[in-house]
Backbone as numpy.savetxt, mean C-alpha at the origin, in Angstrom:
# Nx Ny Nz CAx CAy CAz Cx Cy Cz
-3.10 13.52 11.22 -4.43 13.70 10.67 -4.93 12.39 10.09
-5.90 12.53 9.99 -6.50 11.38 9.63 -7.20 11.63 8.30
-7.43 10.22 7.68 -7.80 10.19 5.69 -9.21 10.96 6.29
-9.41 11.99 4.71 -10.63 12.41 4.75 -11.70 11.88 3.79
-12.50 11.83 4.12 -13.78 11.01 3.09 -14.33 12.26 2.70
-15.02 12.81 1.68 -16.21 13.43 1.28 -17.38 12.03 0.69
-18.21 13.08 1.13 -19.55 11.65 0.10 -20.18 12.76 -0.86
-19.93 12.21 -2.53 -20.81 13.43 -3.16 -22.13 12.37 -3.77
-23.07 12.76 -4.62 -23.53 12.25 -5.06 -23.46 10.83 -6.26
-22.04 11.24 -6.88 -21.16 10.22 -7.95 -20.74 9.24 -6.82
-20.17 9.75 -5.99 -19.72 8.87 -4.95 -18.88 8.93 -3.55
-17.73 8.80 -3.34 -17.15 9.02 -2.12 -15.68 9.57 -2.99
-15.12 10.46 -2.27 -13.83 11.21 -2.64 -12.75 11.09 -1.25
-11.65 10.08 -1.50 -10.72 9.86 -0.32 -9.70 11.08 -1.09
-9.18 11.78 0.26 -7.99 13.02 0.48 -6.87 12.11 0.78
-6.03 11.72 0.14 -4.70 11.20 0.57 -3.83 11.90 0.72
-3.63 13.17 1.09 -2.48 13.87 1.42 -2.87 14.62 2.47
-4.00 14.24 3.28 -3.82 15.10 4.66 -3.54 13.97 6.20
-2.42 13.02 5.47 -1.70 11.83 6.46 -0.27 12.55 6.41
0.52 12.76 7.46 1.71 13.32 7.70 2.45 12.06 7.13
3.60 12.32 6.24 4.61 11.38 5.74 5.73 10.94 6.79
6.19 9.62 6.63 6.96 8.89 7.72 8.30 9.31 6.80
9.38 9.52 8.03 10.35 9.82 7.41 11.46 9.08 7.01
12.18 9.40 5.52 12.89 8.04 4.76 13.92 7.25 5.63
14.34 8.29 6.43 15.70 7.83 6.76 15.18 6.69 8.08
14.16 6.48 8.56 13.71 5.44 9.49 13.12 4.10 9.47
14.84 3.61 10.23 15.02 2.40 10.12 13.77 1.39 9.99
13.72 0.11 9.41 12.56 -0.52 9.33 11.99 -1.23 10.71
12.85 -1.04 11.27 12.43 -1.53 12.80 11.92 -0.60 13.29
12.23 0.92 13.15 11.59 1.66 13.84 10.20 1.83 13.50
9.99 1.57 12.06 8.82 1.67 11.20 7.90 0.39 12.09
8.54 -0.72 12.03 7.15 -1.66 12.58 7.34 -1.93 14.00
8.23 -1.07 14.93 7.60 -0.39 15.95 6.36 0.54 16.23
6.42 1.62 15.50 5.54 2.96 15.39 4.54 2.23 14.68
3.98 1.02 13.89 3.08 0.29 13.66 2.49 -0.57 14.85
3.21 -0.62 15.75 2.91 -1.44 16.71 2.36 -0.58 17.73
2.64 0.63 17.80 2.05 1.82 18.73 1.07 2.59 18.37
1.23 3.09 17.38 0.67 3.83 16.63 -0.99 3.56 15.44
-1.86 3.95 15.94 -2.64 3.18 15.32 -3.34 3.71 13.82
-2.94 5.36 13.93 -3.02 6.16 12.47 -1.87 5.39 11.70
-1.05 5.48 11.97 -0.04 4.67 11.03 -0.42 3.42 10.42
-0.84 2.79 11.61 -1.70 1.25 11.04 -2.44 1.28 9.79
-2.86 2.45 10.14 -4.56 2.67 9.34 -3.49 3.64 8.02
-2.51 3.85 7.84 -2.79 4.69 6.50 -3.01 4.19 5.20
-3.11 4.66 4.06 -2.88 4.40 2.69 -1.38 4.61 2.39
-1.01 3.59 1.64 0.44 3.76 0.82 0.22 3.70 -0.50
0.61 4.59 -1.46 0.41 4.68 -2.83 1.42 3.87 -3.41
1.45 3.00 -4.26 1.70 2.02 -5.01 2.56 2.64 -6.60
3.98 2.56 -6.67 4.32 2.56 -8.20 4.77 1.55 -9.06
4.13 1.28 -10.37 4.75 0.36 -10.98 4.27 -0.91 -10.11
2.88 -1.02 -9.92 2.46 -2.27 -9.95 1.72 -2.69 -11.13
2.27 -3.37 -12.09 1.00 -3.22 -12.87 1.32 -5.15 -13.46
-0.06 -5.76 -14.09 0.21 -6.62 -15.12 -0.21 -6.40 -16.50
0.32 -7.02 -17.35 -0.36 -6.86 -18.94 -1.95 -6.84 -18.95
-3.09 -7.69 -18.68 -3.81 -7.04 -18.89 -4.44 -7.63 -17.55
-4.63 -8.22 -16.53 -5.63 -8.50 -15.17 -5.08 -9.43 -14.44
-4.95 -9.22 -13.13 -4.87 -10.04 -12.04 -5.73 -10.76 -11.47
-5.65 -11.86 -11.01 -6.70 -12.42 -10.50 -6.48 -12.56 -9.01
-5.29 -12.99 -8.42 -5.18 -13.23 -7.13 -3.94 -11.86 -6.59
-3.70 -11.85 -5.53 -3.26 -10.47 -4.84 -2.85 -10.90 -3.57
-2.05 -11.47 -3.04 -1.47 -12.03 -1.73 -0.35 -11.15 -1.12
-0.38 -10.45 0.17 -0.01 -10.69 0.88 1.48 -11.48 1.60
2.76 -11.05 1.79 3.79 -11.90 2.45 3.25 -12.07 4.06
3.50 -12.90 4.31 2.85 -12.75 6.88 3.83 -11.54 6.81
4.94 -11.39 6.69 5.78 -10.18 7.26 5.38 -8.87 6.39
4.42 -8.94 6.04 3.94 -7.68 5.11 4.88 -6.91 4.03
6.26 -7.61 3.24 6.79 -7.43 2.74 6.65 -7.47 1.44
6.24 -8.72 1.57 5.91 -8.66 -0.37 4.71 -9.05 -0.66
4.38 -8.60 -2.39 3.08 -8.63 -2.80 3.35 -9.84 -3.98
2.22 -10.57 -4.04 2.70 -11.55 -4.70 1.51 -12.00 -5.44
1.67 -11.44 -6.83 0.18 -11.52 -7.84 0.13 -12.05 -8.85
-0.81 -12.48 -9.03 -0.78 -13.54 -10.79 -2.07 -13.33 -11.36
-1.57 -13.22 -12.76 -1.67 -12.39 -13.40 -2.65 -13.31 -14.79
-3.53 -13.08 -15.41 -4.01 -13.58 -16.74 -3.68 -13.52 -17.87
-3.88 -14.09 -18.78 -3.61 -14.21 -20.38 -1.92 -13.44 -20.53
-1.21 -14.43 -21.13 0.15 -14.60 -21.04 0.29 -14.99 -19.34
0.14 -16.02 -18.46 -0.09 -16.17 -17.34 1.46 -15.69 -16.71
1.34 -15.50 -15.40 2.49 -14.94 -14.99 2.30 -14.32 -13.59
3.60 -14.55 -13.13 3.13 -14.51 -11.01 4.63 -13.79 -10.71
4.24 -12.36 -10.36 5.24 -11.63 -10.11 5.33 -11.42 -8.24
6.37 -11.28 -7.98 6.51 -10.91 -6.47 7.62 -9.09 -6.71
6.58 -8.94 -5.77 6.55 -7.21 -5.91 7.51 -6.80 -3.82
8.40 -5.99 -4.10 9.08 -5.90 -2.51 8.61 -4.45 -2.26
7.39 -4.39 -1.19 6.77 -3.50 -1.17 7.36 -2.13 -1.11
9.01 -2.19 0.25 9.73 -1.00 0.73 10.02 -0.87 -0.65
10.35 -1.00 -1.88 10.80 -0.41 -2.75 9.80 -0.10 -3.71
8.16 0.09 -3.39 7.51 0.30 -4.38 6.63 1.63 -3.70
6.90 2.43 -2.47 5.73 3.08 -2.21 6.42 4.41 -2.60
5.63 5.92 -3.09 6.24 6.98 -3.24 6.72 7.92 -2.74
């Protein structure tokens, strides 16, 4: 299935739970295979835990191998690298 949009008047309402979940036990190769085929997969949302900084980020990068997230951060400055397979729910 694919993400659902509503449009209300406040604004737009995304459904994140009508995307079928990939299953844990598959290997990471198989994973960026079925990314390579698969183009709902391409396209899903992954929910994020325990990303956070003290109080704002400014920059938000990207690893090329789509592995890690790598953000820095304002007041008390500070540049954390985040390993994505271990942050989605």
């Amino acid at each position: 299935a694919i993400m659902e949009i509503q449009e209300r008047k406040s604004g737009k309402i995304y459904s994140l739970s009508s995307t079928t979940a990939i299953p844990e036990w598959l290997s990471e190769r198989s994973r960026r295979n079925l990314a390579k085929r698969d183009s709902q997969y391409r396209h899903r949302v992954t929910l994020l835990q325990d990303l956070e900084m003290p109080v704002a980020s400014t920059k938000v990068r990207q690893s090329p191998d789509g592995r890690f997230l790598i953000v820095g951060g304002t007041y008390s400055p500070r540049i954390r690298c985040y390993e994505l397979s271990e942050m989605s729910m």
